[in-house]
mmCIF file of C-alpha atoms in Angstrom:
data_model
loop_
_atom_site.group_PDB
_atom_site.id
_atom_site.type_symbol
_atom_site.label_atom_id
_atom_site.label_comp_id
_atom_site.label_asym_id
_atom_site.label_seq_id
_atom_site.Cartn_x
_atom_site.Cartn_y
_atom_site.Cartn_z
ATOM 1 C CA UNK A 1 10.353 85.748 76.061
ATOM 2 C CA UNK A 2 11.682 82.206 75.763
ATOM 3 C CA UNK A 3 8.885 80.692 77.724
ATOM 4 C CA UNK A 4 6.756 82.446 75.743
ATOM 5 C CA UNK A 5 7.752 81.346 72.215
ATOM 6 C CA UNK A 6 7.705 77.624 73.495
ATOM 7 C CA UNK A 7 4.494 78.085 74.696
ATOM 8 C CA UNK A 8 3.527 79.505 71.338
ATOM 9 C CA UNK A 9 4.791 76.306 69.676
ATOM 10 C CA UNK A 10 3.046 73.670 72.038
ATOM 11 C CA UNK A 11 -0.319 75.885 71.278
ATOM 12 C CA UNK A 12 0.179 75.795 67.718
ATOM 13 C CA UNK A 13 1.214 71.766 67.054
ATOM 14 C CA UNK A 14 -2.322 71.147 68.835
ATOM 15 C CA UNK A 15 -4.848 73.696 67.172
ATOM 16 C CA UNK A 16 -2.652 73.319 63.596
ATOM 17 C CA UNK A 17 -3.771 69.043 63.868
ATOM 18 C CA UNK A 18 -7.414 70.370 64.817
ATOM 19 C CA UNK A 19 -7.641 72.585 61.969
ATOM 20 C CA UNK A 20 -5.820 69.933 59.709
ATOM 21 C CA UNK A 21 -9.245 66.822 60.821
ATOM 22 C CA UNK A 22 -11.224 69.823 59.920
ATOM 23 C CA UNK A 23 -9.310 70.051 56.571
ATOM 24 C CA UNK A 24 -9.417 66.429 55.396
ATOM 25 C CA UNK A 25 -13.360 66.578 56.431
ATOM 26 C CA UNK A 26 -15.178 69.618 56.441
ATOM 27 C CA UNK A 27 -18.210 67.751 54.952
ATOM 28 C CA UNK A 28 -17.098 64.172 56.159
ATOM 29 C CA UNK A 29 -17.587 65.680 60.147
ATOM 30 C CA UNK A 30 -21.550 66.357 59.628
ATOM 31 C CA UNK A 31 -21.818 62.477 58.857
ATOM 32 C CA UNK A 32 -19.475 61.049 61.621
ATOM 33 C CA UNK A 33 -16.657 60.302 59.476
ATOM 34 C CA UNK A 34 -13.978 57.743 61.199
ATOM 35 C CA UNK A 35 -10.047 58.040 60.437
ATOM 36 C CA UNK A 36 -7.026 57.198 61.659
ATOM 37 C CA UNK A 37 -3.574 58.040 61.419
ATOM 38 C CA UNK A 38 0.421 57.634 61.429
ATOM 39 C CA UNK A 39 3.701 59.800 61.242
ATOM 40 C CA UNK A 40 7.019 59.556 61.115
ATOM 41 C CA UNK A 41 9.975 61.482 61.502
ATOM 42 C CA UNK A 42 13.997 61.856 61.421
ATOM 43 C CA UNK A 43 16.574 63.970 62.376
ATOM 44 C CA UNK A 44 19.869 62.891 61.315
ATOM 45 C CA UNK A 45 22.841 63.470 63.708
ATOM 46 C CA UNK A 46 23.924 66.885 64.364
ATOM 47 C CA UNK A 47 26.107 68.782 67.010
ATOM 48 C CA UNK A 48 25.284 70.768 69.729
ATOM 49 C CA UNK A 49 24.468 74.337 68.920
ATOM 50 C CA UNK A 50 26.757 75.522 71.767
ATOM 51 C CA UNK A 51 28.590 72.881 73.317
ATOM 52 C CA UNK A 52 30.983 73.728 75.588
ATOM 53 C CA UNK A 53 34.085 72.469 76.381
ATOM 54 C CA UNK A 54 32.523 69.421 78.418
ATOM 55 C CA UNK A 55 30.707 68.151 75.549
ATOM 56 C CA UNK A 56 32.654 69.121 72.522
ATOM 57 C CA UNK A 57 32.089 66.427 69.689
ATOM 58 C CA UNK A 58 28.645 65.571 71.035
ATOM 59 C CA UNK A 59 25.829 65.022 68.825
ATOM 60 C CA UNK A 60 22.137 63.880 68.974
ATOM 61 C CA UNK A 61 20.072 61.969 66.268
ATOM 62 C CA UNK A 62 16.519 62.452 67.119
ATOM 63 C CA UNK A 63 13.379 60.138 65.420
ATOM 64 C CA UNK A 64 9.664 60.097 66.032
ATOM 65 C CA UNK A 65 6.473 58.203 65.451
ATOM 66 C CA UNK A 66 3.113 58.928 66.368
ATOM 67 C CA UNK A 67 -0.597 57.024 65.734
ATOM 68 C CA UNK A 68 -4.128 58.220 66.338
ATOM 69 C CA UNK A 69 -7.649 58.153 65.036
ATOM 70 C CA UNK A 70 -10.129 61.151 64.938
ATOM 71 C CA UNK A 71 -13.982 60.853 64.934
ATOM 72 C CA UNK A 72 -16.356 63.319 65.426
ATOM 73 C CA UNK A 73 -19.775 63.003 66.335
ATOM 74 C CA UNK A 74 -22.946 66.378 65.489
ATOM 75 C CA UNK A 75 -25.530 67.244 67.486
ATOM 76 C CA UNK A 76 -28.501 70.336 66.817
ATOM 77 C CA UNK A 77 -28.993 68.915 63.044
ATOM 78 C CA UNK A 78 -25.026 69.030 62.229
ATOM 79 C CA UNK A 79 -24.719 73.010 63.546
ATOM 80 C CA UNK A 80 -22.683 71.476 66.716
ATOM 81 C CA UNK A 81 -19.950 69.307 65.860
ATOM 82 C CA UNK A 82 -17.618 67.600 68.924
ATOM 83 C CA UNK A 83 -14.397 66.529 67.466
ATOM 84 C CA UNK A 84 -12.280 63.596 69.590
ATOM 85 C CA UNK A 85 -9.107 62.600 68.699
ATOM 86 C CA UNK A 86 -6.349 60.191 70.593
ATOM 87 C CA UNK A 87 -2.981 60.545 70.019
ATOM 88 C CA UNK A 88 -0.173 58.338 70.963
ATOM 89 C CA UNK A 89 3.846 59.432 70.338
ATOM 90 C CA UNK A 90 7.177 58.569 70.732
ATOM 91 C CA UNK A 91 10.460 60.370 70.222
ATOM 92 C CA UNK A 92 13.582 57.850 70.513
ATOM 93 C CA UNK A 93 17.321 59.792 70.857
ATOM 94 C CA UNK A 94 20.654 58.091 70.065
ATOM 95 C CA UNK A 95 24.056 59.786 71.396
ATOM 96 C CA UNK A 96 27.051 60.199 70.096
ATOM 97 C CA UNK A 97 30.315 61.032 72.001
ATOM 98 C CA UNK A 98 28.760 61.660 75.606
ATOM 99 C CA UNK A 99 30.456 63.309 78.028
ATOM 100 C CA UNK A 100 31.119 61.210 81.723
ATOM 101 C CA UNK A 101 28.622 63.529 82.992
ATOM 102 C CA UNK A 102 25.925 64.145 80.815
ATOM 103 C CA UNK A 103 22.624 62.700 80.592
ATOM 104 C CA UNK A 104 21.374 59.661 78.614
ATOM 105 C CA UNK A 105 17.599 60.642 77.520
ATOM 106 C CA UNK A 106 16.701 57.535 75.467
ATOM 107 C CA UNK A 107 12.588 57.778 74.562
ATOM 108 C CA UNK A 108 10.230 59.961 75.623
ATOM 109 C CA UNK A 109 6.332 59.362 75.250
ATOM 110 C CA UNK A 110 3.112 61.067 75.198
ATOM 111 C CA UNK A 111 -0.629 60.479 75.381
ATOM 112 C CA UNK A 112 -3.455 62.520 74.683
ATOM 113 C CA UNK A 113 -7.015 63.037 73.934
ATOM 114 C CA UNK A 114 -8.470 65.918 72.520
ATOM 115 C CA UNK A 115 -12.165 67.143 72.612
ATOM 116 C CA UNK A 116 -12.500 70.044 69.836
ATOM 117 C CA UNK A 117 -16.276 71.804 69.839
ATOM 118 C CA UNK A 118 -17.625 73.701 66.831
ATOM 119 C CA UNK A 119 -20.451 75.433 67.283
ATOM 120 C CA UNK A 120 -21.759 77.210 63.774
ATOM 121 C CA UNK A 121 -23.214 80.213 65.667
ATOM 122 C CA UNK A 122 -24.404 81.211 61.845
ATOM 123 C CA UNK A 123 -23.903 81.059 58.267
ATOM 124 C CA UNK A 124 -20.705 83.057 58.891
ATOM 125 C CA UNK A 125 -19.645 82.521 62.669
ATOM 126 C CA UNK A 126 -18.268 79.624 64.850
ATOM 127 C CA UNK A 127 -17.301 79.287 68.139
ATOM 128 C CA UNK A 128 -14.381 77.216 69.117
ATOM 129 C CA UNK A 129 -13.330 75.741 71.889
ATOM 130 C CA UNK A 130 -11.294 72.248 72.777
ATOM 131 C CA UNK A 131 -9.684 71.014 76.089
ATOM 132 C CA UNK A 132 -6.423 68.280 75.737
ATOM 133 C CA UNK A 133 -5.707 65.742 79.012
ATOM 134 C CA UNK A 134 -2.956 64.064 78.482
ATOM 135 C CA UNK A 135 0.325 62.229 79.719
ATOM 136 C CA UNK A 136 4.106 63.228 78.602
ATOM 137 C CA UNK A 137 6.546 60.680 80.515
ATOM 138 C CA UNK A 138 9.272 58.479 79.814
ATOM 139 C CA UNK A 139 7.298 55.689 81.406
ATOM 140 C CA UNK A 140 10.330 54.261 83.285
ATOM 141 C CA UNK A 141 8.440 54.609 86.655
ATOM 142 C CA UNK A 142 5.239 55.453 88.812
ATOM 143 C CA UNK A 143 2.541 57.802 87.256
ATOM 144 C CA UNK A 144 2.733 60.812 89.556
ATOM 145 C CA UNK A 145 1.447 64.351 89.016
ATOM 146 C CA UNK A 146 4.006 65.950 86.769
ATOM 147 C CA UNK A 147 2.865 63.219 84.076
ATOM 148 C CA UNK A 148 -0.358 65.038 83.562
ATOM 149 C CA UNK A 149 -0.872 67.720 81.457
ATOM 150 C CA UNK A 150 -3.710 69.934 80.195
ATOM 151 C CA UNK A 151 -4.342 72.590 77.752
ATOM 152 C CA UNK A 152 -7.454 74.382 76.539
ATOM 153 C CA UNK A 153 -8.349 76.643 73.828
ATOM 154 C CA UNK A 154 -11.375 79.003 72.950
ATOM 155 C CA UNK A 155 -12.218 81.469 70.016
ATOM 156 C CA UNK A 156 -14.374 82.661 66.900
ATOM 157 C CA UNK A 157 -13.526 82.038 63.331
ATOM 158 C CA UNK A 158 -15.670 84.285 61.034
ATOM 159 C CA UNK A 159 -16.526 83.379 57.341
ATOM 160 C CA UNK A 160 -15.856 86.756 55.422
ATOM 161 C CA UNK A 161 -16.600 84.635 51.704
ATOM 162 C CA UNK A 162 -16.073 81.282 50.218
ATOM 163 C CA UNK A 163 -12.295 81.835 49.653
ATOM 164 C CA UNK A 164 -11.524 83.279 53.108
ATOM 165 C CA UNK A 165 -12.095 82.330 56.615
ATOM 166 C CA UNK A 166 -10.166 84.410 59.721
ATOM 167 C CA UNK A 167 -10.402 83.591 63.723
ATOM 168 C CA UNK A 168 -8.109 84.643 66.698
ATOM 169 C CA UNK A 169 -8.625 83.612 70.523
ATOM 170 C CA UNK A 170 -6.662 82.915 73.455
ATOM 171 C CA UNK A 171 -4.924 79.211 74.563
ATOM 172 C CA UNK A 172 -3.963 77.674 77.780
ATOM 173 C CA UNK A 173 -1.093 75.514 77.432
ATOM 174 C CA UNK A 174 1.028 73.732 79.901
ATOM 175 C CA UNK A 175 3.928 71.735 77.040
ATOM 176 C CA UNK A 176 6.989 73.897 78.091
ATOM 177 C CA UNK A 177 6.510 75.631 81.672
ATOM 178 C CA UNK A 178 4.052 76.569 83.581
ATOM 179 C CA UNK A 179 0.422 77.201 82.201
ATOM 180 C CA UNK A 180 -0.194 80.876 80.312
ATOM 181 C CA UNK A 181 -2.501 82.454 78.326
ATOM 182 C CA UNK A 182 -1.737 83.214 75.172
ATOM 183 C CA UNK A 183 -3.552 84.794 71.906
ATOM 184 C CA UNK A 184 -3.701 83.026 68.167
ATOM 185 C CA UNK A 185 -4.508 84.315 64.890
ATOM 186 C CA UNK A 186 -5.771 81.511 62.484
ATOM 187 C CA UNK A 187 -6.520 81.943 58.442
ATOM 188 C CA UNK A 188 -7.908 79.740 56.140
ATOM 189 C CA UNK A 189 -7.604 81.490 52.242
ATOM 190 C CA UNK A 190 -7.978 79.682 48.648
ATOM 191 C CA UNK A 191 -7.602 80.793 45.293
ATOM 192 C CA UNK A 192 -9.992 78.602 43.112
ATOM 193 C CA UNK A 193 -10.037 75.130 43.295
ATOM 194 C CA UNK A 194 -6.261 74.657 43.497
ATOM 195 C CA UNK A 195 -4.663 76.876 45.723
ATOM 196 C CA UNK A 196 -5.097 77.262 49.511
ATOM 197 C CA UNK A 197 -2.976 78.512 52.515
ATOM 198 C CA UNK A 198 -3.801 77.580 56.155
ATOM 199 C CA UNK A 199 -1.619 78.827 59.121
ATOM 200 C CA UNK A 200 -1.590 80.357 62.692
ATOM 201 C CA UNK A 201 0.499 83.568 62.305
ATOM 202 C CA UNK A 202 3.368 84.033 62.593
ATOM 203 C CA UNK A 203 4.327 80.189 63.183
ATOM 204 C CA UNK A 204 2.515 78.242 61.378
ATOM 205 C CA UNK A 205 1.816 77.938 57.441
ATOM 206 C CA UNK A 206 0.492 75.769 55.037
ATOM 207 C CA UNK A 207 0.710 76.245 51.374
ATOM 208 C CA UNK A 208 -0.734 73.980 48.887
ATOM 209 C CA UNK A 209 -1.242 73.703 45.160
ATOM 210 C CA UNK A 210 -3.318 70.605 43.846
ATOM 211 C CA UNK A 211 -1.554 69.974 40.623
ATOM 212 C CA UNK A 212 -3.898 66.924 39.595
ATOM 213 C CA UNK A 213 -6.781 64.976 41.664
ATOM 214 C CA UNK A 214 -4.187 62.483 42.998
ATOM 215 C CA UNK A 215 -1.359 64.850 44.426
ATOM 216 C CA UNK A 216 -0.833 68.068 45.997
ATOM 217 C CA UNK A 217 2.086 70.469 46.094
ATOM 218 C CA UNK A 218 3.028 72.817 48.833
ATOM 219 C CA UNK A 219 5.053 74.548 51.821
ATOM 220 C CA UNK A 220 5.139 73.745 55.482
ATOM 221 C CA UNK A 221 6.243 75.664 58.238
ATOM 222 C CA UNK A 222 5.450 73.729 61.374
ATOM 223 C CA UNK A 223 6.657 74.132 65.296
ATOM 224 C CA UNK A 224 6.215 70.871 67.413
ATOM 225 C CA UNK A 225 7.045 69.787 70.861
ATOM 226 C CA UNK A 226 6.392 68.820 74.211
ATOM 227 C CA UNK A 227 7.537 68.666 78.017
ATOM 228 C CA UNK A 228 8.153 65.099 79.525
ATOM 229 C CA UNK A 229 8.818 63.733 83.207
ATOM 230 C CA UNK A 230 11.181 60.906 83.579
ATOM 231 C CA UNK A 231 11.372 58.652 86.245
ATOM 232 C CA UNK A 232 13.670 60.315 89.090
ATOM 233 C CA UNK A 233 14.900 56.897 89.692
ATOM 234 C CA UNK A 234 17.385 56.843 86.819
ATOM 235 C CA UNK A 235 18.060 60.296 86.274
ATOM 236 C CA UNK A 236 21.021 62.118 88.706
ATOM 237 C CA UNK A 237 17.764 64.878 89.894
ATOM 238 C CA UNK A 238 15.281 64.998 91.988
ATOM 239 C CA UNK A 239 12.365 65.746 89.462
ATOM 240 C CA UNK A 240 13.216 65.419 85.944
ATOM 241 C CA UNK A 241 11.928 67.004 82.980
ATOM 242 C CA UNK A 242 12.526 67.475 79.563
ATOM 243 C CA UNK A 243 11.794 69.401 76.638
ATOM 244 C CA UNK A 244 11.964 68.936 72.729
ATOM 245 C CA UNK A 245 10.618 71.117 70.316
ATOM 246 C CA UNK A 246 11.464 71.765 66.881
ATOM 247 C CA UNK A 247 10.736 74.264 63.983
ATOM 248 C CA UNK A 248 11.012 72.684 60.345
ATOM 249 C CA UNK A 249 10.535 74.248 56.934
ATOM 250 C CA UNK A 250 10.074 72.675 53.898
ATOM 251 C CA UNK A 251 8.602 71.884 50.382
ATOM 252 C CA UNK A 252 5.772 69.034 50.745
ATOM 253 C CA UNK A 253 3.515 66.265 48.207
ATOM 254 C CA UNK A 254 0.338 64.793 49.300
ATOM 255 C CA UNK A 255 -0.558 61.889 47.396
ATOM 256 C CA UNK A 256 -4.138 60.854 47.508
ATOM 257 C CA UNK A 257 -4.496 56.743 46.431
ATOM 258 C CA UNK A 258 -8.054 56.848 47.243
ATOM 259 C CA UNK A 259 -10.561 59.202 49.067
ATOM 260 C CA UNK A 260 -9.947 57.879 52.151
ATOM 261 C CA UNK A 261 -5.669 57.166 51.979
ATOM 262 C CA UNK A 262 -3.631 60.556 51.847
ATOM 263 C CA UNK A 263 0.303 60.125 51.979
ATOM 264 C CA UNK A 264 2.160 63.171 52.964
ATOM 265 C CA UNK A 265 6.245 63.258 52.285
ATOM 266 C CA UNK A 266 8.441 66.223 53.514
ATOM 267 C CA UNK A 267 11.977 67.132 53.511
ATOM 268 C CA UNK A 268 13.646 70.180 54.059
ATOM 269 C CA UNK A 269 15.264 72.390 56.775
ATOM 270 C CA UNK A 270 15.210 72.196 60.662
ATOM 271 C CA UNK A 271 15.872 75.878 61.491
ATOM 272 C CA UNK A 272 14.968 75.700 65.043
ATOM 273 C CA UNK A 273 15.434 72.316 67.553
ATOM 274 C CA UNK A 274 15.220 72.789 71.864
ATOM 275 C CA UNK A 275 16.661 70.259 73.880
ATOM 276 C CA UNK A 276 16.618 70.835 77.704
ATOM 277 C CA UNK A 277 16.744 68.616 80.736
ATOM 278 C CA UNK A 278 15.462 70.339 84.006
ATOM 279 C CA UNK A 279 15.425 69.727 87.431
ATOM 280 C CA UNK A 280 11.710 71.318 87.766
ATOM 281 C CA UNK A 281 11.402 74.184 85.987
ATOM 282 C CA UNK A 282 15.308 74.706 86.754
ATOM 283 C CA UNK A 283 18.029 74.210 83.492
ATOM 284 C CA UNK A 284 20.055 70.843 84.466
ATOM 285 C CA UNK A 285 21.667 70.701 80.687
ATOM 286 C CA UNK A 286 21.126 72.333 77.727
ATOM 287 C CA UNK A 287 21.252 70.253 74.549
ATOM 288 C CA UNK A 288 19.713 72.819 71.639
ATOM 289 C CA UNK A 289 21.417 71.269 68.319
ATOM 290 C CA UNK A 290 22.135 73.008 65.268
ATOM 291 C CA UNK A 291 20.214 73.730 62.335
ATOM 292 C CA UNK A 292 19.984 70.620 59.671
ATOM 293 C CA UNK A 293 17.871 68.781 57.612
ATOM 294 C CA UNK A 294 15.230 66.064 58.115
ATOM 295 C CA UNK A 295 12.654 64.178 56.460
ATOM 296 C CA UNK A 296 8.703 63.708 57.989
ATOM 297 C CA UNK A 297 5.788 61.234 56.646
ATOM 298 C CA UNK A 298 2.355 61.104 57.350
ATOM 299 C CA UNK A 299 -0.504 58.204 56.617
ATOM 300 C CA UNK A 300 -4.168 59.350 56.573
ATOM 301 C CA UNK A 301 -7.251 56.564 56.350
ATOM 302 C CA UNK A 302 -10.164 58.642 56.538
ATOM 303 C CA UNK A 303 -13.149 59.423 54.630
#
């Protein structure tokens, strides 16, 4: 059940940023919009969530940035639209109080592209499908095999009016063990011009309320994370890995300067946060941290 909940979350970070391009520019996508992006995030210090009596009094602050840029190109008079998107982040982790024989994880980073097809089968049916390469490594060391990773995704999303759009399909992810199939559910629902809700049940939710042209109101409940290889050079195993997810829930503003520069603020409660280090696919330590608070931002330049 664990495995599959994490594999849940890696699935859902990667088709919750598709949907969110395809939010920012339904109509931009038909004309080959270009956009780029940043985030940032911290997690103050906090303690173990079950330490143990070798590492009582340890605690892990935990920050993040990412950057990227998204641009899509149509084909078939704008009913086939190919989504690509590059993504580059890195998570940086400061200890406090380490135990003589625990593990020092300072950065892990990842690389990906993404290729996300749309294919408007009619007025009320798509097809989706999308297949992510990437890298997740410290980058201490040689590139071997275990740096790679791959995921894929394919299903329908059917138009049922202008307020309401539903899909479901399966996903092959690799992010925290080895690859699985697994199903989504995906909703897209507004009320009027102001309020919307986007989400992948039953992790992943968007709420928003436009109170004025300029900025935007709403919830977030998000899951992100990946699995990273380190170099077995510096580590005390013979093929480290390590995982890092998170679940955060909070209130959110999006502030729109101009069409094409969208700053999103967030701030609220981190009710779920993995830490593992493996040998393989084998527990070496176990690091999950308590529950606390944390703050995320996010730059959009897009049209």
């Amino acid at each position: 059940m664990k495995e599959i909940v994490r594999g849940i979350g890696a699935l859902l970070l990667y088709f919750l940023f598709c949907l969110f391009l395809t939010g920012i520019g339904r109509d931009a996508c038909a004309q080959q919009a270009i956009g780029v992006f940043s985030s940032y995030e911290y997690f103050p210090y906090a303690e173990l969530a079950d330490p143990g009596e070798e590492a009582e009094g340890l605690e892990i602050q935990t920050s993040s940035w990412s950057v990227g840029a998204a641009f899509p190109f149509a084909f078939a008079e704008g009913k086939i639209v190919l989504l690509n998107q590059f993504n580059y982040r890195r998570v940086d982790y400061d200890f406090r109080n380490m135990p003589e024989a625990g593990i020092d994880v300072e950065q892990a980073q990842s690389i990906e592209y993404t290729a996300f097809l749309i294919d408007s089968l009619s007025e009320r049916w798509k097809r989706v499908a999308a297949l992510t390469p990437g890298l997740a490594s410290d980058f201490e060391g040689e590139i071997s095999g275990d740096d790679f990773t791959l995921q894929a995704m394919f299903g329908f999303i059917r138009r049922h009016s202008e307020n309401l759009s539903l899909g479901a399909g399966v996903a092959y992810v690799r992010d925290f063990g080895d690859p699985i199939p697994l199903p989504f559910v995906y909703f897209d629902w507004s009320h009027g011009s102001n309020l919307s809700a986007t989400g992948i049940l039953p992790q992943n939710v968007d709420l928003s309320y436009q109170l004025n042209p300029r900025i935007d109101l709403g919830l977030s409940l998000k899951i992100v994370g990946n699995r990273y290889h380190g170099d077995p050079d510096i580590y005390p195993v013979a093929n480290p890995q390590m995982e890092y997810s998170e679940g955060t829930a909070s209130p959110m503003v999006r502030i729109h300067f101009l069409e094409w520069v969208h700053l999103t603020i967030e701030g609220g409660y981190a009710f779920y946060r993995n830490f593992e280090f493996l040998d393989g696919d084998k527990t070496h330590q176990s690091y999950d941290l308590k529950k606390t608070g944390y703050l995320r931002a996010g730059l959009v330049l897009g049209m």
